[in-house]
Short mmCIF file of C-alpha atoms and ligand atoms in Angstrom, two decimals:
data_model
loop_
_atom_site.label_atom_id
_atom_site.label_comp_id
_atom_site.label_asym_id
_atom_site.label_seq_id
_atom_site.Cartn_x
_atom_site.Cartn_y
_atom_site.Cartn_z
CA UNK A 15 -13.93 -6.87 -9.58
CA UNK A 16 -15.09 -6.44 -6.09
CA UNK A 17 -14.41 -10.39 -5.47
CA UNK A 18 -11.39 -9.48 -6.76
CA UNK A 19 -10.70 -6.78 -4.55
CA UNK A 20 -11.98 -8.48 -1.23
CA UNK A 21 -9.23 -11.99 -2.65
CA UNK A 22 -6.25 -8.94 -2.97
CA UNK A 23 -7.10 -7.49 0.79
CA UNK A 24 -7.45 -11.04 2.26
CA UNK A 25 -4.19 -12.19 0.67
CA UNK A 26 -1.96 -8.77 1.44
CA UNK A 27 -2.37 -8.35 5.54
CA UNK A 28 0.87 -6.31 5.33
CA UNK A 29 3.05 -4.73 2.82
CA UNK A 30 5.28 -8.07 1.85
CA UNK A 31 2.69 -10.49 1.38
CA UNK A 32 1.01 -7.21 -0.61
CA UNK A 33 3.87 -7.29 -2.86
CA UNK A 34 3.69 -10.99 -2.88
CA UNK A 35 0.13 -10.89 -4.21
CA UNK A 36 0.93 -8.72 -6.73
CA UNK A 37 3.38 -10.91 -8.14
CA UNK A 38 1.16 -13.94 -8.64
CA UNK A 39 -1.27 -11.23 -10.16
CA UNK A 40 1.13 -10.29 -12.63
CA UNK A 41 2.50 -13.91 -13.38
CA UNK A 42 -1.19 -15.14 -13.70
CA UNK A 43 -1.34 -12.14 -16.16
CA UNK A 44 1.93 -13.34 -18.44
CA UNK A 45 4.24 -10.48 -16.67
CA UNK A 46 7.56 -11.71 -16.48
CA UNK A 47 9.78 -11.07 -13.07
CA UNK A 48 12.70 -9.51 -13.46
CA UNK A 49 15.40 -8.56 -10.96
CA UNK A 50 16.78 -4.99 -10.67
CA UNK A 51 20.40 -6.68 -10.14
CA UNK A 52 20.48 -8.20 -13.86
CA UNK A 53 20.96 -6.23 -16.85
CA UNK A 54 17.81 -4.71 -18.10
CA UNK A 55 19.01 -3.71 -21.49
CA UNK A 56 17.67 -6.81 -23.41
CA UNK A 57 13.65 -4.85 -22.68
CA UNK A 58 11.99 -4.39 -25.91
CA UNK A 59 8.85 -3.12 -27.05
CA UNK A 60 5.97 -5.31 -26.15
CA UNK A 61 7.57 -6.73 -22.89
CA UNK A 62 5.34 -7.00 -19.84
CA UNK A 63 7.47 -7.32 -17.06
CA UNK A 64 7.59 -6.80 -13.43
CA UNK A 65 10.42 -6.22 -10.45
CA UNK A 66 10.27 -6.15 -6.66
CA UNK A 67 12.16 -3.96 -4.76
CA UNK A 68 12.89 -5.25 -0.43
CA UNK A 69 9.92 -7.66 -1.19
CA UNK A 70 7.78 -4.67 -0.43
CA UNK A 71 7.88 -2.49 -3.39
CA UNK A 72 6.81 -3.57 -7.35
CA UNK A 73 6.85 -2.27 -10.14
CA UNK A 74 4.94 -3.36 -13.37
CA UNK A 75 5.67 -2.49 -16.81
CA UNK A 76 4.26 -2.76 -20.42
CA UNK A 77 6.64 -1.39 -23.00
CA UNK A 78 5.45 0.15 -25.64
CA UNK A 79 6.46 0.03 -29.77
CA UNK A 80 7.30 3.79 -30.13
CA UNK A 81 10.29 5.61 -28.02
CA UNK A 82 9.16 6.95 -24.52
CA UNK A 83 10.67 10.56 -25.92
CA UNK A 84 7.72 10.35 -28.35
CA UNK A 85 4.96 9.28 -25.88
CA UNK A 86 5.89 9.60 -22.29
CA UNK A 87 5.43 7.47 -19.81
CA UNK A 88 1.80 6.44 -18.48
CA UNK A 89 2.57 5.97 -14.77
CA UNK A 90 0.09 5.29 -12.06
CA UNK A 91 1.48 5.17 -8.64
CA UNK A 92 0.29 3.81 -5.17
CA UNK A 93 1.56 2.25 -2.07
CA UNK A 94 1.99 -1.27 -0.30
CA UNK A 95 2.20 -0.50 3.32
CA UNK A 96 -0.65 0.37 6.08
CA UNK A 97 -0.41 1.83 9.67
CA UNK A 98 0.17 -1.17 11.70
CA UNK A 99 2.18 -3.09 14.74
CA UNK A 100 5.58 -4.55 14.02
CA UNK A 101 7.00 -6.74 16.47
CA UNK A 102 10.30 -5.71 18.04
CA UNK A 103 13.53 -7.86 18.71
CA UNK A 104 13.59 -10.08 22.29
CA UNK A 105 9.63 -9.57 22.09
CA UNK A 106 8.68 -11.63 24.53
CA UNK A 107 7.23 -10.09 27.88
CA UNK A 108 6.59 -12.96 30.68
CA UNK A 109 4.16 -11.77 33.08
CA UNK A 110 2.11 -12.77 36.12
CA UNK A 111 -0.10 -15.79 35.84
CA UNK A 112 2.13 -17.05 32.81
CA UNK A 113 0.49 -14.68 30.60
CA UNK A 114 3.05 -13.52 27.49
CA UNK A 115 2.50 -10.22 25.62
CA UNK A 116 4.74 -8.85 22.46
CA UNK A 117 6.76 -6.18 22.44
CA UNK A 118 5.61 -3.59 19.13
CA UNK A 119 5.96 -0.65 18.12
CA UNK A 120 3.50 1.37 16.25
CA UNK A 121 4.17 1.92 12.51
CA UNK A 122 2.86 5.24 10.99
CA UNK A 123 -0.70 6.72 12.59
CA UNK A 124 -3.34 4.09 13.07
CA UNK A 125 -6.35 5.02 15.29
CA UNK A 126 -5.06 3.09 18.31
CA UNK A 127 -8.16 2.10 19.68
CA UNK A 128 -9.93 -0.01 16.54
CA UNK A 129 -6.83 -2.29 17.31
CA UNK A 130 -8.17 -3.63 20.71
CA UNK A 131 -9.78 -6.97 21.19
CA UNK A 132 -9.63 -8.45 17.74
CA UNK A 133 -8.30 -11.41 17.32
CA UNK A 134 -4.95 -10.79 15.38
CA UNK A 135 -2.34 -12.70 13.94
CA UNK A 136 1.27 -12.13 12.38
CA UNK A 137 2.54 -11.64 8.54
CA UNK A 138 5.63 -10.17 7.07
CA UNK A 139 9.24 -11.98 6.00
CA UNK A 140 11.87 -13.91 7.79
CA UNK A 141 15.25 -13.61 7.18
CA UNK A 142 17.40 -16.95 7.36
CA UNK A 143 20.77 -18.20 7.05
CA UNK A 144 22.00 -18.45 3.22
CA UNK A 145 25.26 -19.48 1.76
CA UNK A 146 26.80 -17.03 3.09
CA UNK A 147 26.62 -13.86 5.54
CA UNK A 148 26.34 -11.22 2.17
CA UNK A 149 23.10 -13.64 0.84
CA UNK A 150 20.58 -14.43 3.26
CA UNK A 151 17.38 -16.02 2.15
CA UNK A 152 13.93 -14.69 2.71
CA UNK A 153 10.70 -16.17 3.57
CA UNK A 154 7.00 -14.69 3.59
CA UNK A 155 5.19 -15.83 6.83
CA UNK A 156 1.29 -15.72 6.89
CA UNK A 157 0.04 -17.47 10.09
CA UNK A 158 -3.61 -17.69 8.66
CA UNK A 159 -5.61 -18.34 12.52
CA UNK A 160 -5.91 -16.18 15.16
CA UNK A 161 -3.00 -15.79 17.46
CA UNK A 162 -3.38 -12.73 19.98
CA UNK A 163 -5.35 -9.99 21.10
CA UNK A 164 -4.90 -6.57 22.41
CA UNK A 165 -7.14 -6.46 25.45
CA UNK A 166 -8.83 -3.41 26.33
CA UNK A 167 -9.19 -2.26 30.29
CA UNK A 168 -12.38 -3.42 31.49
CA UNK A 169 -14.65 -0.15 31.73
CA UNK A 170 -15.11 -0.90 35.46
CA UNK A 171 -10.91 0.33 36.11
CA UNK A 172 -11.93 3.75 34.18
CA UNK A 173 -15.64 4.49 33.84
CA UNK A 174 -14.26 7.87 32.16
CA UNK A 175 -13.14 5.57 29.38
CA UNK A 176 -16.25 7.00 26.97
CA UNK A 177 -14.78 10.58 27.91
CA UNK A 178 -11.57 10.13 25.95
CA UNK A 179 -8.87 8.12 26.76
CA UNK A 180 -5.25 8.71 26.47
CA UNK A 181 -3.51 5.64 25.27
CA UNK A 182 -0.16 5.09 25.65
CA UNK A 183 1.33 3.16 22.48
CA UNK A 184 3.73 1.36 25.23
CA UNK A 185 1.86 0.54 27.83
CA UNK A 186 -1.70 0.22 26.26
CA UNK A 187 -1.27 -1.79 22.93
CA UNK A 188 0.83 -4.69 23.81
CA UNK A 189 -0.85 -7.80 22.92
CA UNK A 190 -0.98 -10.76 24.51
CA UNK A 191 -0.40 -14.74 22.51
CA UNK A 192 -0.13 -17.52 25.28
CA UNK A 193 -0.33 -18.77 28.67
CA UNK A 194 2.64 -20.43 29.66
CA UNK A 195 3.15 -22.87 32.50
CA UNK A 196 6.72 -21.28 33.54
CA UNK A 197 8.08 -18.46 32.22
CA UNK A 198 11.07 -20.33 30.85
CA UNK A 199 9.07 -21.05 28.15
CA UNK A 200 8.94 -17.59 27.21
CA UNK A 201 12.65 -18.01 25.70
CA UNK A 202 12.96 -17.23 22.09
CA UNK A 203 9.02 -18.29 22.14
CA UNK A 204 8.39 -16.33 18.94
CA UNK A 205 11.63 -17.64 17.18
CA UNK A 206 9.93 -21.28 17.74
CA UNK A 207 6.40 -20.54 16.80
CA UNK A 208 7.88 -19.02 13.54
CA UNK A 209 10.12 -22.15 12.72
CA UNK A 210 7.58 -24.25 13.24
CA UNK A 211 5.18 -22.43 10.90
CA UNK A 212 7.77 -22.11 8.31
CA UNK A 213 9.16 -25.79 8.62
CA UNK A 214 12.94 -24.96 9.39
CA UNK A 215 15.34 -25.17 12.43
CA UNK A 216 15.29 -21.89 14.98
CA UNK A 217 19.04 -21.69 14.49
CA UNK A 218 18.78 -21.01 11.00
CA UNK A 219 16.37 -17.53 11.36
CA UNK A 220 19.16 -14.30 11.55
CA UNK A 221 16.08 -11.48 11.94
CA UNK A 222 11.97 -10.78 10.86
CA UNK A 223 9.90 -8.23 9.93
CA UNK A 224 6.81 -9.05 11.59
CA UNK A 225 3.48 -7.38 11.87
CA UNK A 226 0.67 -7.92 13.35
CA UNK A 227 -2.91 -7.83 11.41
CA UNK A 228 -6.57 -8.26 11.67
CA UNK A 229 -7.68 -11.76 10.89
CA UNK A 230 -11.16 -10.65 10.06
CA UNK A 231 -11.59 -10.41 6.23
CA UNK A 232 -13.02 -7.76 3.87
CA UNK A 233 -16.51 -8.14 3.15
CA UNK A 234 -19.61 -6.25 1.61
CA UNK A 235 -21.53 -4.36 4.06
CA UNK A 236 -25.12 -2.29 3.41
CA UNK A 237 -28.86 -3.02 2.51
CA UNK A 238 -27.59 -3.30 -1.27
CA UNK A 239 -23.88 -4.44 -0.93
CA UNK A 240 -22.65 -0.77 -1.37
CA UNK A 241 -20.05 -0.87 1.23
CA UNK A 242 -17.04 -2.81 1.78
CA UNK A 243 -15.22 -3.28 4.63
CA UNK A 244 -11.51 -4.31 5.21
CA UNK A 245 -8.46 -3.35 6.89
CA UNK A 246 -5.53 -1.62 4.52
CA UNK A 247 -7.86 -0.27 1.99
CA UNK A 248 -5.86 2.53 1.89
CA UNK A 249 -3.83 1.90 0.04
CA UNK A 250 -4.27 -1.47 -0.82
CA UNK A 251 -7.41 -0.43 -2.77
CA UNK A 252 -5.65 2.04 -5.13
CA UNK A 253 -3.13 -0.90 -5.60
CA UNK A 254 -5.04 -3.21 -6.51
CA UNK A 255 -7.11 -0.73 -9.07
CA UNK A 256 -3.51 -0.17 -10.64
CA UNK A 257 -2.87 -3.61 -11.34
CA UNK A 258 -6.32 -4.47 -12.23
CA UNK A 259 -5.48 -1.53 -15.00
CA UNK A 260 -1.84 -2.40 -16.31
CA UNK A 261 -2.93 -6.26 -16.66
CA UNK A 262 -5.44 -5.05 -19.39
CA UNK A 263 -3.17 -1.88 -20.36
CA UNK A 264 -3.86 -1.98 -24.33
CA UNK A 265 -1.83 1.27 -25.32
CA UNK A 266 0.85 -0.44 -27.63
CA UNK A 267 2.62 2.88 -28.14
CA UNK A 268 3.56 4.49 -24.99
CA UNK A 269 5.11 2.19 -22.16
CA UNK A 270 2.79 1.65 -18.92
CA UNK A 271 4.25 1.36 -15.52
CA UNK A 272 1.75 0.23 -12.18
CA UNK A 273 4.44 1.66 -9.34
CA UNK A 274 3.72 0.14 -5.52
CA UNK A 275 5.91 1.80 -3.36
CA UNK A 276 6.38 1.28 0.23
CA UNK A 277 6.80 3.48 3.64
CA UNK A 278 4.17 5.65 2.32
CA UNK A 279 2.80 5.97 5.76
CA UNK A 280 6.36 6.63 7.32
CA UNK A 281 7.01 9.69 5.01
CA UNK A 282 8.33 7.28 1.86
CA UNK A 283 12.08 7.82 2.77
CA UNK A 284 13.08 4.23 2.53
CA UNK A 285 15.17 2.59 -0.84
CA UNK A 286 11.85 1.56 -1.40
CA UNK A 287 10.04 4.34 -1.01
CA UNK A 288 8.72 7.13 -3.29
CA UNK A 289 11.51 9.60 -2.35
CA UNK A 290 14.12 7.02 -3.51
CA UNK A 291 15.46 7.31 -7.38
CA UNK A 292 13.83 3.46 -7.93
CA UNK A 293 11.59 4.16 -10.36
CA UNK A 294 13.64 6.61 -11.67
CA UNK A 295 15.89 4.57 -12.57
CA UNK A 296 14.15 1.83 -13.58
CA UNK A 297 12.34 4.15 -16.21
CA UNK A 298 15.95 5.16 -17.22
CA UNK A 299 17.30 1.75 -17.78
CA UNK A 300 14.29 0.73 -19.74
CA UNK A 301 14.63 4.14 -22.00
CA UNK A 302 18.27 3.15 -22.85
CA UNK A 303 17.42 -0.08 -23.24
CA UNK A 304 14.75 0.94 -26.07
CA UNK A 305 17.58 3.38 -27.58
CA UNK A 306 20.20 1.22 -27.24
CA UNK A 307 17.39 -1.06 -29.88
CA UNK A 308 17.55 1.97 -32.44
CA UNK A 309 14.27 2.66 -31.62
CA UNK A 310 13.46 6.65 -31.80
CA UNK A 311 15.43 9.05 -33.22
CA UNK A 312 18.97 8.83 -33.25
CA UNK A 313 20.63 10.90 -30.12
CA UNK A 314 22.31 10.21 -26.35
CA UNK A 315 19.76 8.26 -24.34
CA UNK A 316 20.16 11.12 -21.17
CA UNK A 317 18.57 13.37 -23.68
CA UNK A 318 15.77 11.18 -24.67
CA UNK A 319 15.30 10.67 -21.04
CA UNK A 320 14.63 14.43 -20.16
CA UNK A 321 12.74 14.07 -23.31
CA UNK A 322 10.31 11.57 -22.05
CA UNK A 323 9.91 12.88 -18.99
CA UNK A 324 8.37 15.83 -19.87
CA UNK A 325 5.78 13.82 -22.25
CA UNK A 326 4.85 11.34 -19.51
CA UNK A 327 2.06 12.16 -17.15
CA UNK A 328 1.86 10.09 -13.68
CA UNK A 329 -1.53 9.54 -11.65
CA UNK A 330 -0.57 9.10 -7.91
CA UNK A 331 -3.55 7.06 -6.20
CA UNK A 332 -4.12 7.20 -2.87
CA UNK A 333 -6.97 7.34 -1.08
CA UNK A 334 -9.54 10.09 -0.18
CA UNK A 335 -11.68 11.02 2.78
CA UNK A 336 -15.30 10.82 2.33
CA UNK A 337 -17.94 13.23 4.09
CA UNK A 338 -18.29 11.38 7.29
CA UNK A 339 -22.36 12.27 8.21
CA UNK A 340 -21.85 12.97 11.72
CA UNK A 341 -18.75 15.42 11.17
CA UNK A 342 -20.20 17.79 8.80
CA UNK A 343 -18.07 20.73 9.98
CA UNK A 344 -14.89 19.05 9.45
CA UNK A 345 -15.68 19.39 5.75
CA UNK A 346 -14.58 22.03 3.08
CA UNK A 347 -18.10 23.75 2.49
CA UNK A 348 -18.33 23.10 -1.25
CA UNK A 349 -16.07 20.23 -1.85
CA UNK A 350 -16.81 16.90 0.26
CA UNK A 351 -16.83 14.19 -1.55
CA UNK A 352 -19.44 11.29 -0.90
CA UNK A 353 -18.87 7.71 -0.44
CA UNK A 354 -20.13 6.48 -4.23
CA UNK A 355 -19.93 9.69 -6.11
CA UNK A 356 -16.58 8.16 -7.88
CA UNK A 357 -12.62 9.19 -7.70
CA UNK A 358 -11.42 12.18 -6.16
CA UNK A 359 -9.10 14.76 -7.44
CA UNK A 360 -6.89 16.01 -3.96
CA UNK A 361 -6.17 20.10 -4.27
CA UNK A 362 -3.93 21.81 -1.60
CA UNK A 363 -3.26 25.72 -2.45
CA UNK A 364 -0.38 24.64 -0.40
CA UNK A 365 0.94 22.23 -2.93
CA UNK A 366 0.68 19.10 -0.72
CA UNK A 367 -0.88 17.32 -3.74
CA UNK A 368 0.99 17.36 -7.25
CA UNK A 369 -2.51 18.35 -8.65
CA UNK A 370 -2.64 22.07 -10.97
CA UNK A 371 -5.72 22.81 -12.44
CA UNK A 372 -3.88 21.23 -15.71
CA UNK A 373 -3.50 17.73 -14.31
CA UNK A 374 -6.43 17.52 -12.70
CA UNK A 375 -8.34 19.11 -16.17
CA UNK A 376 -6.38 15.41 -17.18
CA UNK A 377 -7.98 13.25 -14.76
CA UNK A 378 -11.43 14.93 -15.59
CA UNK A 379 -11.32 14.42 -18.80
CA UNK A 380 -9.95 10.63 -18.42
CA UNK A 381 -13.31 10.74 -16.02
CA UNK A 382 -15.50 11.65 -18.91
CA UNK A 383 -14.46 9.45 -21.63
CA UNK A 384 -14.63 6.23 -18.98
CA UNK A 385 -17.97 7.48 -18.52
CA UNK A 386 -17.07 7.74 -14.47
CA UNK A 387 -18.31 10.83 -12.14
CA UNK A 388 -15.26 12.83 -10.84
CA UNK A 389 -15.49 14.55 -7.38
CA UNK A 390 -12.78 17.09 -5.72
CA UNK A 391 -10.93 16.94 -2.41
CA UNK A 392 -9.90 20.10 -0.96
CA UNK A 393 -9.40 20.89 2.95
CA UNK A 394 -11.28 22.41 4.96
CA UNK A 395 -9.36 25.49 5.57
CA UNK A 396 -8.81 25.06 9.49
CA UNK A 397 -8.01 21.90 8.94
CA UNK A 398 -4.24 20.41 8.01
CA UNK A 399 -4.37 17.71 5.71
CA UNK A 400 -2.00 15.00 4.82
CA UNK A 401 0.18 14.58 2.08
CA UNK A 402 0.92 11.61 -0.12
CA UNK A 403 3.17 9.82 -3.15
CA UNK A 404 2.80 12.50 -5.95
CA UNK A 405 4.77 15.45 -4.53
CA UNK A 406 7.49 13.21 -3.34
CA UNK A 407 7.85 11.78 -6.66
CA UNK A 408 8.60 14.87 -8.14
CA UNK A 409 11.77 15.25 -6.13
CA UNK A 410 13.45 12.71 -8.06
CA UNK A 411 11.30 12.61 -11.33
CA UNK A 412 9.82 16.39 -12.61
CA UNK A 413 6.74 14.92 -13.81
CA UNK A 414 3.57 15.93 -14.60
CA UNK A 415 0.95 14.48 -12.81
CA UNK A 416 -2.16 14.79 -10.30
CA UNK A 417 -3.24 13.20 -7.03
CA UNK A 418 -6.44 11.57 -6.83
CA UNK A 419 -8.07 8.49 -4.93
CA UNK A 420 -11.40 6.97 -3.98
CA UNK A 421 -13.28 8.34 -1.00
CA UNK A 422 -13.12 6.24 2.34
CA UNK A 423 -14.47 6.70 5.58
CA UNK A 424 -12.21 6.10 8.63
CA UNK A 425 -8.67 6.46 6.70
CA UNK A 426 -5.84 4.63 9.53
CA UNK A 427 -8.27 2.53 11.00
CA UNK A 428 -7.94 -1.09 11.49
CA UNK A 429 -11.34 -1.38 9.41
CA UNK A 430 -12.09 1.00 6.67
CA UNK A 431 -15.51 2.12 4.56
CA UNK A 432 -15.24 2.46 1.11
CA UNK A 433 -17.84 2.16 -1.63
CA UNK A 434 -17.82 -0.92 -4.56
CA UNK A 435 -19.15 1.58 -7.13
CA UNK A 436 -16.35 4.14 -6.76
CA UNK A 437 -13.53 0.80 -6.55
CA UNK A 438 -14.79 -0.05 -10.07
CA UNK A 439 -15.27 3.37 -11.34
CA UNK A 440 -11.81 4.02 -10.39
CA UNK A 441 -10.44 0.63 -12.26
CA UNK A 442 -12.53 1.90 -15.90
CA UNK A 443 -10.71 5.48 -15.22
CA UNK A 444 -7.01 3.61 -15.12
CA UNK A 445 -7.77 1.45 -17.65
CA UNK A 446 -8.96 4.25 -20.28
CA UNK A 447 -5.54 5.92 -18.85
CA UNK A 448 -3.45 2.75 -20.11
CA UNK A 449 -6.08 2.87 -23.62
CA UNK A 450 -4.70 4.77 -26.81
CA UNK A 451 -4.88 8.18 -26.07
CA UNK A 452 -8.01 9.53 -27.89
ZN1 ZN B 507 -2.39 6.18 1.78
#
């Protein structure tokens, strides 16, 4: 599973080609794509099937033989994106010497400083002329050696540097890609790289979305293997742990859903996002689609809907902070969970998690019968936390449901710690969720 793992982070360096993994996941697993714009209402019990939402967002499905009023839904959420750089429009910056940076602009809260002098490189989609200006046609870019590098001040300009070190996301993090010989070739230089890497003419590419990443790969780290190591494990990690779950889903009753959502990290207010009615209304149309089939008992499908949603029960994975050993007082006193001591369950008296002593009495008991140790999240109480999917959710779906995730160390940096133990504990506690309730 860990292979596994390390294959999904290698292949996903931002949130497109994340989704774009998924897909050949699912396909590889005999889910069938389907596109939100068709009619839905031929879905029938038994039908694994998947749709994409701005490239960035999927959503997998099993349906299951009885109604969703009678069972619920099973949902498991997580989310495709990671703090990153995206490159902005007319990015080029000619400088002295012939040296060309990138314009970007920061996306959600990375830890600026893990970014510098790594050789990076660029993912994400390109948007190019289609038949006509309503239709334009989309390709996924993954430039797969290194490109560019954000160089850090030599510590001879600032020998406070060690002392903390205001960066300015401007200024500071611009990397830099060539060395030209005149700065004329600094016109539409990034439009030309990209048609060469995708094979088609500069005039035909209207926009981008283009970010940069860490070419390093994930790997194993520690005397025993215990670690691994990779950028975008959060949330990438929880995402691939839901997939890895609703491939071998084997409750034929109730209908399954693996939800991906993106702009997590941005506050999820995108069409793709959690706070967007997309899987709301995907759940809807495959409900009437089911009672549309005469399956259930005989009433209006809105009814069977409100029905359903108060049976179903969502687990919104994202990921944890572990006890970091040199920050012990940055920990709550009783409950800090340790790297390996298996999935969290996040608690916020402040209702920033979803989680009630209810749903997370849920995940415990899921816990238990996988035969996986649980551990519990809760703030220290001078310290803010974050927030994540689950809450969000609920302002378009009133679900049930509880916020968990595996511990990491160093959440929003380029390069994140999380243990191989918890990674598979956390797949056996999905996949008993997705099992015939017992
Ligand atoms: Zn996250």
């Amino acid at each position: 599973m860990i292979d596994s793992l390390i294959k999904f982070l290698d292949s996903s360096p931002c949130n497109f080609l994340a989704v774009d993994t998924a897909r050949r996941l699912l396909q590889g697993a005999g889910f069938a794509e389907r596109s939100l714009a068709d009619s839905l209402a031929d879905v029938k019990a038994g039908d694994r099937f998947f749709v994409t939402k701005n490239d960035s967002a999927i959503f997998a499905v099993t349906v299951g033989e009885k109604a969703p009023c009678e069972t619920g839904f099973k949902i498991i959420a997580a989310h495709s994106d990671s703090p990153c750089f995206r490159i902005k429009p007319a990015a080029e910056i000619p400088g002295e010497g012939g040296v060309l940076r990138l314009n970007t602009e920061v996306y959600g809260g990375p830890i600026l400083y893990t970014w510098f002098d790594r050789p990076l490189s660029l993912a994400g989609r390109v948007i190019l002329r289609g038949a006509d200006a309503l239709h334009p046609f989309t390709r996924l870019l993954h430039i797969k050696r290194p490109l560019l590098t954000i160089p850090h001040l030599a510590i001879h300009f600032n020998r406070a540097v060690n002392d903390g070190n205001p960066l300015s996301k401007q200024r500071d993090m611009l990397p830099i890609i060539a060395i030209l010989n005149n700065n004329l070739e600094a016109d539409d230089f990034l439009l030309r790289l990209v048609a060469d890497e995708l094979g088609v003419a500069k005039g035909n590419i209207l926009d981008f979305d283009l970010m940069l990443y860490d070419m390093q790969g994930a790997c194993r780290f520690g005397v025993n293997n215990e670690f691994i190591s990779s950028g975008r494990l959060d949330d990438l990690s929880m995402a691939h742990a839901a997939l890895m779950a609703i491939t071998s889903a084997s409750d034929s009753q109730a209908t399954c859903v693996a939800a991906i959502f993106d702009n997590e990290e941005t506050g999820s207010g995108t069409k793709q996002g959690a706070a967007s009615p997309v899987l709301a209304s995907l759940l809807q149309r495959v409900n009437a689609a089911l009672v549309g089939q005469g399956l259930g008992p005989v009433g209006s499908d809105n009814e069977q809907f409100a029905q359903a949603i108060q049976r179903s029960f969502m687990i919104s994975a994202d990921n944890a902070h572990a006890y970091h050993p040199n920050y012990p007082g940055k920990y709550d006193p009783t409950n800090h969970p340790s790297l390996g001591g298996g999935p969290c369950v996040k608690i916020n008296a402040n209702c920033k998690y979803m989680t009630d002593a209810r749903s997370a009495a849920i995940f415990r008991a899921l816990c238990e019968q996988a035969g996986v140790n649980c551990q519990y999240f809760v703030n220290h109480s001078d310290v803010a936390g974050g927030s994540t999917l689950g809450n969000i959710l609920t302002g378009q779906i009133d679900i049930e449901g509880v916020d968990v995730g595996n511990p990491i160390l160093a959440m929003h940096s380029a390069r994140e710690t999380a243990s191989t133990a918890d990674h598979e504990a956390m797949i056996r506690v999905m996949t008993r969720f997705f099992a015939p309730a017992i």
